[in-house]
């Protein structure tokens, strides 16, 4: 199935993803992932997955993009949307841990845009759809 043409903005961000996805360090899974996030201030940050021979120390692409964002603009950064893609012609929804990581810098309406690079299919979700009832220490019931 071939998707509709992407908007010019998404097209240019997809080009950015294609440019960095081969920087992925994924010798164990051979599964390259790239993420490009847009902050509410209009800045873009990228990340790729970085694996480790101990497996559990693997850094997901979303985590790498968040790390880059916070390192550059600090703790008040807010994500407007994030694009996530792999090189297998399928969608790559964020893993559970990355949903929780993203939620720290998101609102319920932050969009997670999955792109299938080879055929331009996109699938858009909000954070509240992907992570309902998220853990948040503000809402812990203490009594
Ligand atoms: N991966 C990500 O980069 N993001 C996710 O949300 C899910 C999984 C990476 C981790 C690992 O390097 C590879 O995909 C296969 O699991």
GROMACS .gro file of N, CA and C and ligand atoms in nm:
model
  445
    1UNK      N    1   0.086  -0.120   0.000
    1UNK     CA    2   0.000   0.000   0.000
    1UNK      C    3   0.089   0.125   0.000
    2UNK      N    4   0.062   0.218  -0.087
    2UNK     CA    5   0.142   0.339  -0.095
    2UNK      C    6   0.063   0.453  -0.032
    3UNK      N    7   0.128   0.530   0.053
    3UNK     CA    8   0.059   0.638   0.123
    3UNK      C    9   0.049   0.763   0.037
    4UNK      N   10  -0.023   0.862   0.091
    4UNK     CA   11  -0.035   0.989   0.020
    4UNK      C   12   0.096   1.067   0.034
    5UNK      N   13   0.123   1.164  -0.059
    5UNK     CA   14   0.247   1.242  -0.046
    5UNK      C   15   0.252   1.312   0.091
    6UNK      N   16   0.372   1.320   0.145
    6UNK     CA   17   0.388   1.385   0.275
    6UNK      C   18   0.385   1.536   0.257
    7UNK      N   19   0.347   1.608   0.363
    7UNK     CA   20   0.354   1.754   0.359
    7UNK      C   21   0.501   1.794   0.340
    8UNK      N   22   0.528   1.917   0.286
    8UNK     CA   23   0.667   1.958   0.267
    8UNK      C   24   0.749   1.948   0.395
    9UNK      N   25   0.687   1.983   0.507
    9UNK     CA   26   0.761   1.978   0.635
    9UNK      C   27   0.798   1.835   0.670
   10UNK      N   28   0.701   1.744   0.659
   10UNK     CA   29   0.731   1.603   0.691
   10UNK      C   30   0.831   1.545   0.592
   11UNK      N   31   0.820   1.588   0.466
   11UNK     CA   32   0.912   1.538   0.363
   11UNK      C   33   1.055   1.577   0.398
   12UNK      N   34   1.074   1.702   0.443
   12UNK     CA   35   1.212   1.744   0.474
   12UNK      C   36   1.262   1.674   0.601
   13UNK      N   37   1.173   1.649   0.695
   13UNK     CA   38   1.216   1.576   0.815
   13UNK      C   39   1.244   1.429   0.783
   14UNK      N   40   1.168   1.373   0.690
   14UNK     CA   41   1.195   1.235   0.647
   14UNK      C   42   1.334   1.227   0.582
   15UNK      N   43   1.369   1.330   0.503
   15UNK     CA   44   1.503   1.332   0.440
   15UNK      C   45   1.611   1.331   0.547
   16UNK      N   46   1.585   1.406   0.654
   16UNK     CA   47   1.681   1.411   0.765
   16UNK      C   48   1.696   1.272   0.828
   17UNK      N   49   1.583   1.202   0.842
   17UNK     CA   50   1.587   1.067   0.899
   17UNK      C   51   1.667   0.973   0.809
   18UNK      N   52   1.643   0.983   0.679
   18UNK     CA   53   1.715   0.896   0.584
   18UNK      C   54   1.865   0.922   0.592
   19UNK      N   55   1.899   1.049   0.614
   19UNK     CA   56   2.041   1.086   0.623
   19UNK      C   57   2.110   1.025   0.745
   20UNK      N   58   2.038   1.014   0.856
   20UNK     CA   59   2.104   0.967   0.979
   20UNK      C   60   2.083   0.819   1.010
   21UNK      N   61   1.986   0.755   0.943
   21UNK     CA   62   1.950   0.619   0.990
   21UNK      C   63   2.068   0.522   0.978
   22UNK      N   64   2.157   0.548   0.881
   22UNK     CA   65   2.273   0.457   0.869
   22UNK      C   66   2.380   0.484   0.974
   23UNK      N   67   2.360   0.585   1.056
   23UNK     CA   68   2.449   0.604   1.171
   23UNK      C   69   2.410   0.513   1.287
   24UNK      N   70   2.293   0.451   1.276
   24UNK     CA   71   2.249   0.357   1.380
   24UNK      C   72   2.358   0.253   1.406
   25UNK      N   73   2.382   0.227   1.536
   25UNK     CA   74   2.477   0.120   1.571
   25UNK      C   75   2.393   0.001   1.616
   26UNK      N   76   2.364  -0.089   1.522
   26UNK     CA   77   2.273  -0.199   1.554
   26UNK      C   78   2.324  -0.332   1.499
   27UNK      N   79   2.447  -0.369   1.538
   27UNK     CA   80   2.504  -0.493   1.484
   27UNK      C   81   2.435  -0.618   1.537
   28UNK      N   82   2.363  -0.608   1.649
   28UNK     CA   83   2.304  -0.728   1.709
   28UNK      C   84   2.166  -0.757   1.652
   29UNK      N   85   2.085  -0.654   1.637
   29UNK     CA   86   1.949  -0.676   1.584
   29UNK      C   87   1.940  -0.652   1.434
   30UNK      N   88   2.037  -0.579   1.379
   30UNK     CA   89   2.029  -0.535   1.238
   30UNK      C   90   1.901  -0.455   1.214
   31UNK      N   91   1.851  -0.391   1.316
   31UNK     CA   92   1.724  -0.315   1.306
   31UNK      C   93   1.757  -0.169   1.334
   32UNK      N   94   1.767  -0.092   1.226
   32UNK     CA   95   1.805   0.049   1.241
   32UNK      C   96   1.681   0.133   1.266
   33UNK      N   97   1.690   0.220   1.367
   33UNK     CA   98   1.578   0.309   1.399
   33UNK      C   99   1.632   0.452   1.404
   34UNK      N  100   1.554   0.546   1.351
   34UNK     CA  101   1.590   0.688   1.363
   34UNK      C  102   1.468   0.765   1.410
   35UNK      N  103   1.493   0.867   1.490
   35UNK     CA  104   1.385   0.952   1.540
   35UNK      C  105   1.423   1.098   1.515
   36UNK      N  106   1.323   1.176   1.483
   36UNK     CA  107   1.343   1.321   1.466
   36UNK      C  108   1.231   1.388   1.543
   37UNK      N  109   1.267   1.467   1.643
   37UNK     CA  110   1.161   1.533   1.720
   37UNK      C  111   1.162   1.683   1.696
   38UNK      N  112   1.044   1.740   1.705
   38UNK     CA  113   1.026   1.885   1.689
   38UNK      C  114   0.978   1.939   1.823
   39UNK      N  115   1.047   2.040   1.875
   39UNK     CA  116   1.004   2.096   2.003
   39UNK      C  117   0.895   2.201   1.979
   40UNK      N  118   0.829   2.239   2.086
   40UNK     CA  119   0.726   2.344   2.074
   40UNK      C  120   0.788   2.476   2.031
   41UNK      N  121   0.920   2.493   2.056
   41UNK     CA  122   0.989   2.617   2.011
   41UNK      C  123   1.033   2.609   1.866
   42UNK      N  124   1.015   2.494   1.802
   42UNK     CA  125   1.048   2.483   1.659
   42UNK      C  126   1.186   2.427   1.630
   43UNK      N  127   1.255   2.378   1.733
   43UNK     CA  128   1.387   2.318   1.706
   43UNK      C  129   1.373   2.168   1.684
   44UNK      N  130   1.462   2.114   1.600
   44UNK     CA  131   1.458   1.970   1.571
   44UNK      C  132   1.581   1.900   1.629
   45UNK      N  133   1.557   1.779   1.680
   45UNK     CA  134   1.666   1.696   1.732
   45UNK      C  135   1.649   1.554   1.680
   46UNK      N  136   1.763   1.490   1.654
   46UNK     CA  137   1.761   1.356   1.596
   46UNK      C  138   1.824   1.255   1.692
   47UNK      N  139   1.793   1.130   1.669
   47UNK     CA  140   1.859   1.022   1.744
   47UNK      C  141   1.850   0.893   1.666
   48UNK      N  142   1.947   0.805   1.690
   48UNK     CA  143   1.942   0.670   1.633
   48UNK      C  144   1.965   0.571   1.747
   49UNK      N  145   1.927   0.445   1.724
   49UNK     CA  146   1.950   0.345   1.829
   49UNK      C  147   2.098   0.307   1.835
   50UNK      N  148   2.144   0.284   1.956
   50UNK     CA  149   2.285   0.250   1.980
   50UNK      C  150   2.286   0.124   2.067
   51UNK      N  151   2.322   0.013   2.005
   51UNK     CA  152   2.315  -0.114   2.079
   51UNK      C  153   2.444  -0.141   2.156
   52UNK      N  154   2.439  -0.245   2.237
   52UNK     CA  155   2.553  -0.281   2.321
   52UNK      C  156   2.557  -0.433   2.331
   53UNK      N  157   2.678  -0.488   2.341
   53UNK     CA  158   2.688  -0.634   2.345
   53UNK      C  159   2.621  -0.693   2.468
   54UNK      N  160   2.598  -0.609   2.570
   54UNK     CA  161   2.524  -0.661   2.686
   54UNK      C  162   2.373  -0.652   2.663
   55UNK      N  163   2.332  -0.611   2.545
   55UNK     CA  164   2.192  -0.600   2.502
   55UNK      C  165   2.110  -0.502   2.586
   56UNK      N  166   2.106  -0.523   2.718
   56UNK     CA  167   2.016  -0.441   2.800
   56UNK      C  168   2.060  -0.295   2.807
   57UNK      N  169   2.185  -0.267   2.769
   57UNK     CA  170   2.231  -0.128   2.770
   57UNK      C  171   2.199  -0.054   2.641
   58UNK      N  172   2.127  -0.118   2.553
   58UNK     CA  173   2.089  -0.055   2.426
   58UNK      C  174   2.012   0.074   2.450
   59UNK      N  175   2.048   0.175   2.370
   59UNK     CA  176   1.978   0.304   2.377
   59UNK      C  177   1.886   0.313   2.255
   60UNK      N  178   1.758   0.336   2.281
   60UNK     CA  179   1.664   0.350   2.168
   60UNK      C  180   1.682   0.486   2.101
   61UNK      N  181   1.638   0.495   1.975
   61UNK     CA  182   1.650   0.618   1.898
   61UNK      C  183   1.577   0.735   1.966
   62UNK      N  184   1.462   0.707   2.024
   62UNK     CA  185   1.385   0.814   2.089
   62UNK      C  186   1.462   0.868   2.209
   63UNK      N  187   1.524   0.777   2.285
   63UNK     CA  188   1.601   0.818   2.403
   63UNK      C  189   1.719   0.904   2.361
   64UNK      N  190   1.782   0.866   2.249
   64UNK     CA  191   1.897   0.944   2.200
   64UNK      C  192   1.851   1.084   2.158
   65UNK      N  193   1.735   1.094   2.094
   65UNK     CA  194   1.684   1.225   2.050
   65UNK      C  195   1.648   1.311   2.171
   66UNK      N  196   1.588   1.250   2.272
   66UNK     CA  197   1.552   1.325   2.394
   66UNK      C  198   1.680   1.375   2.462
   67UNK      N  199   1.781   1.290   2.467
   67UNK     CA  200   1.906   1.328   2.531
   67UNK      C  201   1.968   1.448   2.460
   68UNK      N  202   1.965   1.446   2.328
   68UNK     CA  203   2.019   1.557   2.250
   68UNK      C  204   1.940   1.686   2.277
   69UNK      N  205   1.806   1.672   2.281
   69UNK     CA  206   1.719   1.789   2.305
   69UNK      C  207   1.747   1.851   2.443
   70UNK      N  208   1.749   1.769   2.545
   70UNK     CA  209   1.765   1.824   2.681
   70UNK      C  210   1.906   1.880   2.700
   71UNK      N  211   2.005   1.813   2.638
   71UNK     CA  212   2.142   1.865   2.649
   71UNK      C  213   2.153   2.004   2.589
   72UNK      N  214   2.078   2.028   2.481
   72UNK     CA  215   2.089   2.157   2.412
   72UNK      C  216   1.998   2.264   2.473
   73UNK      N  217   1.872   2.229   2.504
   73UNK     CA  218   1.782   2.338   2.545
   73UNK      C  219   1.731   2.328   2.689
   74UNK      N  220   1.769   2.221   2.757
   74UNK     CA  221   1.742   2.219   2.899
   74UNK      C  222   1.614   2.150   2.940
   75UNK      N  223   1.587   2.151   3.073
   75UNK     CA  224   1.482   2.067   3.129
   75UNK      C  225   1.340   2.110   3.099
   76UNK      N  226   1.322   2.233   3.048
   76UNK     CA  227   1.185   2.276   3.019
   76UNK      C  228   1.141   2.243   2.876
   77UNK      N  229   1.225   2.171   2.805
   77UNK     CA  230   1.193   2.136   2.665
   77UNK      C  231   1.060   2.061   2.658
   78UNK      N  232   0.981   2.093   2.556
   78UNK     CA  233   0.855   2.021   2.533
   78UNK      C  234   0.851   1.972   2.388
   79UNK      N  235   0.809   1.849   2.371
   79UNK     CA  236   0.804   1.790   2.237
   79UNK      C  237   0.667   1.818   2.174
   80UNK      N  238   0.670   1.877   2.054
   80UNK     CA  239   0.544   1.898   1.980
   80UNK      C  240   0.507   1.767   1.908
   81UNK      N  241   0.604   1.712   1.839
   81UNK     CA  242   0.581   1.581   1.777
   81UNK      C  243   0.714   1.512   1.752
   82UNK      N  244   0.704   1.383   1.729
   82UNK     CA  245   0.825   1.304   1.701
   82UNK      C  246   0.795   1.208   1.588
   83UNK      N  247   0.890   1.198   1.495
   83UNK     CA  248   0.878   1.100   1.387
   83UNK      C  249   0.971   0.984   1.420
   84UNK      N  250   0.922   0.864   1.403
   84UNK     CA  251   1.005   0.745   1.427
   84UNK      C  252   0.998   0.657   1.302
   85UNK      N  253   1.113   0.608   1.259
   85UNK     CA  254   1.115   0.523   1.139
   85UNK      C  255   1.224   0.418   1.151
   86UNK      N  256   1.206   0.308   1.078
   86UNK     CA  257   1.313   0.208   1.066
   86UNK      C  258   1.342   0.186   0.919
   87UNK      N  259   1.430   0.092   0.891
   87UNK     CA  260   1.467   0.072   0.750
   87UNK      C  261   1.408  -0.057   0.694
   88UNK      N  262   1.298  -0.103   0.755
   88UNK     CA  263   1.244  -0.233   0.713
   88UNK      C  264   1.111  -0.221   0.638
   89UNK      N  265   1.068  -0.099   0.610
   89UNK     CA  266   0.941  -0.084   0.538
   89UNK      C  267   0.819  -0.113   0.623
   90UNK      N  268   0.836  -0.101   0.754
   90UNK     CA  269   0.721  -0.122   0.844
   90UNK      C  270   0.715  -0.005   0.941
   91UNK      N  271   0.609   0.002   1.016
   91UNK     CA  272   0.602   0.104   1.122
   91UNK      C  273   0.682   0.056   1.243
   92UNK      N  274   0.733   0.153   1.317
   92UNK     CA  275   0.811   0.121   1.437
   92UNK      C  276   0.756   0.202   1.554
   93UNK      N  277   0.649   0.154   1.617
   93UNK     CA  278   0.594   0.227   1.732
   93UNK      C  279   0.694   0.226   1.847
   94UNK      N  280   0.695   0.330   1.929
   94UNK     CA  281   0.791   0.334   2.040
   94UNK      C  282   0.765   0.222   2.141
   95UNK      N  283   0.872   0.167   2.195
   95UNK     CA  284   0.857   0.062   2.297
   95UNK      C  285   0.796   0.125   2.423
   96UNK      N  286   0.755   0.041   2.514
   96UNK     CA  287   0.691   0.090   2.637
   96UNK      C  288   0.779   0.186   2.714
   97UNK      N  289   0.908   0.152   2.726
   97UNK     CA  290   0.998   0.238   2.802
   97UNK      C  291   1.009   0.375   2.735
   98UNK      N  292   1.014   0.377   2.603
   98UNK     CA  293   1.026   0.507   2.533
   98UNK      C  294   0.897   0.586   2.542
   99UNK      N  295   0.782   0.520   2.549
   99UNK     CA  296   0.657   0.595   2.570
   99UNK      C  297   0.666   0.670   2.703
  100UNK      N  298   0.716   0.603   2.805
  100UNK     CA  299   0.729   0.670   2.935
  100UNK      C  300   0.834   0.781   2.928
  101UNK      N  301   0.944   0.755   2.857
  101UNK     CA  302   1.048   0.861   2.842
  101UNK      C  303   0.990   0.982   2.770
  102UNK      N  304   0.918   0.957   2.661
  102UNK     CA  305   0.861   1.068   2.583
  102UNK      C  306   0.761   1.145   2.667
  103UNK      N  307   0.684   1.074   2.749
  103UNK     CA  308   0.577   1.140   2.825
  103UNK      C  309   0.632   1.247   2.920
  104UNK      N  310   0.757   1.230   2.961
  104UNK     CA  311   0.819   1.326   3.053
  104UNK      C  312   0.829   1.465   2.990
  105UNK      N  313   0.838   1.470   2.858
  105UNK     CA  314   0.858   1.597   2.786
  105UNK      C  315   0.744   1.623   2.688
  106UNK      N  316   0.628   1.563   2.714
  106UNK     CA  317   0.515   1.572   2.621
  106UNK      C  318   0.392   1.623   2.693
  107UNK      N  319   0.291   1.657   2.611
  107UNK     CA  320   0.156   1.676   2.663
  107UNK      C  321   0.074   1.557   2.612
  108UNK      N  322  -0.052   1.550   2.654
  108UNK     CA  323  -0.138   1.441   2.603
  108UNK      C  324  -0.152   1.449   2.452
  109UNK      N  325  -0.138   1.572   2.397
  109UNK     CA  326  -0.161   1.592   2.253
  109UNK      C  327  -0.034   1.581   2.168
  110UNK      N  328   0.079   1.564   2.231
  110UNK     CA  329   0.202   1.545   2.153
  110UNK      C  330   0.182   1.429   2.055
  111UNK      N  331   0.222   1.454   1.930
  111UNK     CA  332   0.198   1.351   1.828
  111UNK      C  333   0.320   1.263   1.806
  112UNK      N  334   0.294   1.134   1.790
  112UNK     CA  335   0.397   1.037   1.754
  112UNK      C  336   0.363   0.991   1.612
  113UNK      N  337   0.453   1.027   1.520
  113UNK     CA  338   0.426   1.004   1.378
  113UNK      C  339   0.515   0.891   1.330
  114UNK      N  340   0.452   0.781   1.292
  114UNK     CA  341   0.528   0.666   1.241
  114UNK      C  342   0.531   0.676   1.089
  115UNK      N  343   0.651   0.667   1.033
  115UNK     CA  344   0.663   0.675   0.887
  115UNK      C  345   0.725   0.546   0.835
  116UNK      N  346   0.665   0.492   0.731
  116UNK     CA  347   0.727   0.381   0.660
  116UNK      C  348   0.802   0.442   0.543
  117UNK      N  349   0.933   0.445   0.554
  117UNK     CA  350   1.016   0.524   0.462
  117UNK      C  351   0.996   0.483   0.316
  118UNK      N  352   0.988   0.353   0.292
  118UNK     CA  353   0.990   0.308   0.152
  118UNK      C  354   0.864   0.343   0.075
  119UNK      N  355   0.749   0.354   0.142
  119UNK     CA  356   0.627   0.379   0.065
  119UNK      C  357   0.544   0.498   0.116
  120UNK      N  358   0.604   0.578   0.204
  120UNK     CA  359   0.538   0.702   0.251
  120UNK      C  360   0.409   0.681   0.329
  121UNK      N  361   0.389   0.562   0.383
  121UNK     CA  362   0.270   0.548   0.470
  121UNK      C  363   0.301   0.615   0.602
  122UNK      N  364   0.201   0.685   0.658
  122UNK     CA  365   0.222   0.741   0.791
  122UNK      C  366   0.106   0.701   0.882
  123UNK      N  367   0.136   0.695   1.009
  123UNK     CA  368   0.036   0.659   1.109
  123UNK      C  369   0.062   0.748   1.230
  124UNK      N  370  -0.037   0.831   1.261
  124UNK     CA  371  -0.016   0.933   1.366
  124UNK      C  372  -0.100   0.901   1.489
  125UNK      N  373  -0.037   0.916   1.603
  125UNK     CA  374  -0.103   0.884   1.732
  125UNK      C  375  -0.069   0.994   1.831
  126UNK      N  376  -0.156   1.013   1.929
  126UNK     CA  377  -0.121   1.107   2.036
  126UNK      C  378  -0.060   1.029   2.152
  127UNK      N  379   0.012   1.103   2.236
  127UNK     CA  380   0.071   1.038   2.353
  127UNK      C  381  -0.037   0.979   2.443
  128UNK      N  382  -0.152   1.047   2.452
  128UNK     CA  383  -0.255   0.992   2.541
  128UNK      C  384  -0.311   0.861   2.485
  129UNK      N  385  -0.306   0.846   2.352
  129UNK     CA  386  -0.350   0.717   2.296
  129UNK      C  387  -0.246   0.607   2.322
  130UNK      N  388  -0.118   0.646   2.311
  130UNK     CA  389  -0.013   0.545   2.323
  130UNK      C  390   0.019   0.507   2.468
  131UNK      N  391  -0.006   0.603   2.558
  131UNK     CA  392   0.029   0.575   2.699
  131UNK      C  393  -0.080   0.629   2.792
  132UNK      N  394  -0.198   0.566   2.788
  132UNK     CA  395  -0.302   0.608   2.881
  132UNK      C  396  -0.260   0.572   3.025
  133UNK      N  397  -0.308   0.646   3.119
  133UNK     CA  398  -0.277   0.619   3.260
  133UNK      C  399  -0.127   0.613   3.286
  134UNK      N  400  -0.054   0.712   3.226
  134UNK     CA  401   0.091   0.710   3.241
  134UNK      C  402   0.133   0.730   3.387
  135UNK      N  403   0.249   0.677   3.419
  135UNK     CA  404   0.302   0.701   3.553
  135UNK      C  405   0.346   0.846   3.561
  136UNK      N  406   0.304   0.915   3.666
  136UNK     CA  407   0.343   1.052   3.688
  136UNK      C  408   0.346   1.074   3.839
  137UNK      N  409   0.460   1.112   3.893
  137UNK     CA  410   0.471   1.118   4.040
  137UNK      C  411   0.379   1.227   4.098
  138UNK      N  412   0.338   1.326   4.016
  138UNK     CA  413   0.244   1.429   4.064
  138UNK      C  414   0.111   1.370   4.103
  139UNK      N  415   0.073   1.259   4.039
  139UNK     CA  416  -0.062   1.208   4.060
  139UNK      C  417  -0.065   1.086   4.152
  140UNK      N  418   0.048   1.059   4.218
  140UNK     CA  419   0.049   0.944   4.308
  140UNK      C  420  -0.049   0.966   4.424
  141UNK      N  421  -0.123   0.864   4.456
  141UNK     CA  422  -0.216   0.874   4.569
  141UNK      C  423  -0.137   0.840   4.695
  142UNK      N  424  -0.134   0.933   4.789
  142UNK     CA  425  -0.048   0.911   4.904
  142UNK      C  426  -0.123   0.867   5.029
  143UNK      N  427  -0.255   0.871   5.026
  143UNK     CA  428  -0.326   0.830   5.149
  143UNK      C  429  -0.400   0.699   5.129
  144LIG     N1  430   1.436   0.034   1.926
  144LIG     C1  431   1.432   0.171   1.923
  144LIG     O1  432   1.529   0.237   1.885
  144LIG     N2  433   1.317   0.232   1.962
  144LIG     C2  434   1.207   0.166   2.008
  144LIG     O2  435   1.112   0.230   2.055
  144LIG     C3  436   1.200   0.021   1.999
  144LIG     C4  437   1.327  -0.049   1.968
  144LIG     C5  438   1.561  -0.033   1.886
  144LIG     C6  439   1.632  -0.099   2.001
  144LIG     C7  440   1.712  -0.206   1.931
  144LIG     O3  441   1.837  -0.152   1.894
  144LIG     C8  442   1.632  -0.238   1.806
  144LIG     O4  443   1.536  -0.135   1.794
  144LIG     C9  444   1.564  -0.371   1.807
  144LIG     O5  445   1.488  -0.386   1.922
   0.00000   0.00000   0.00000
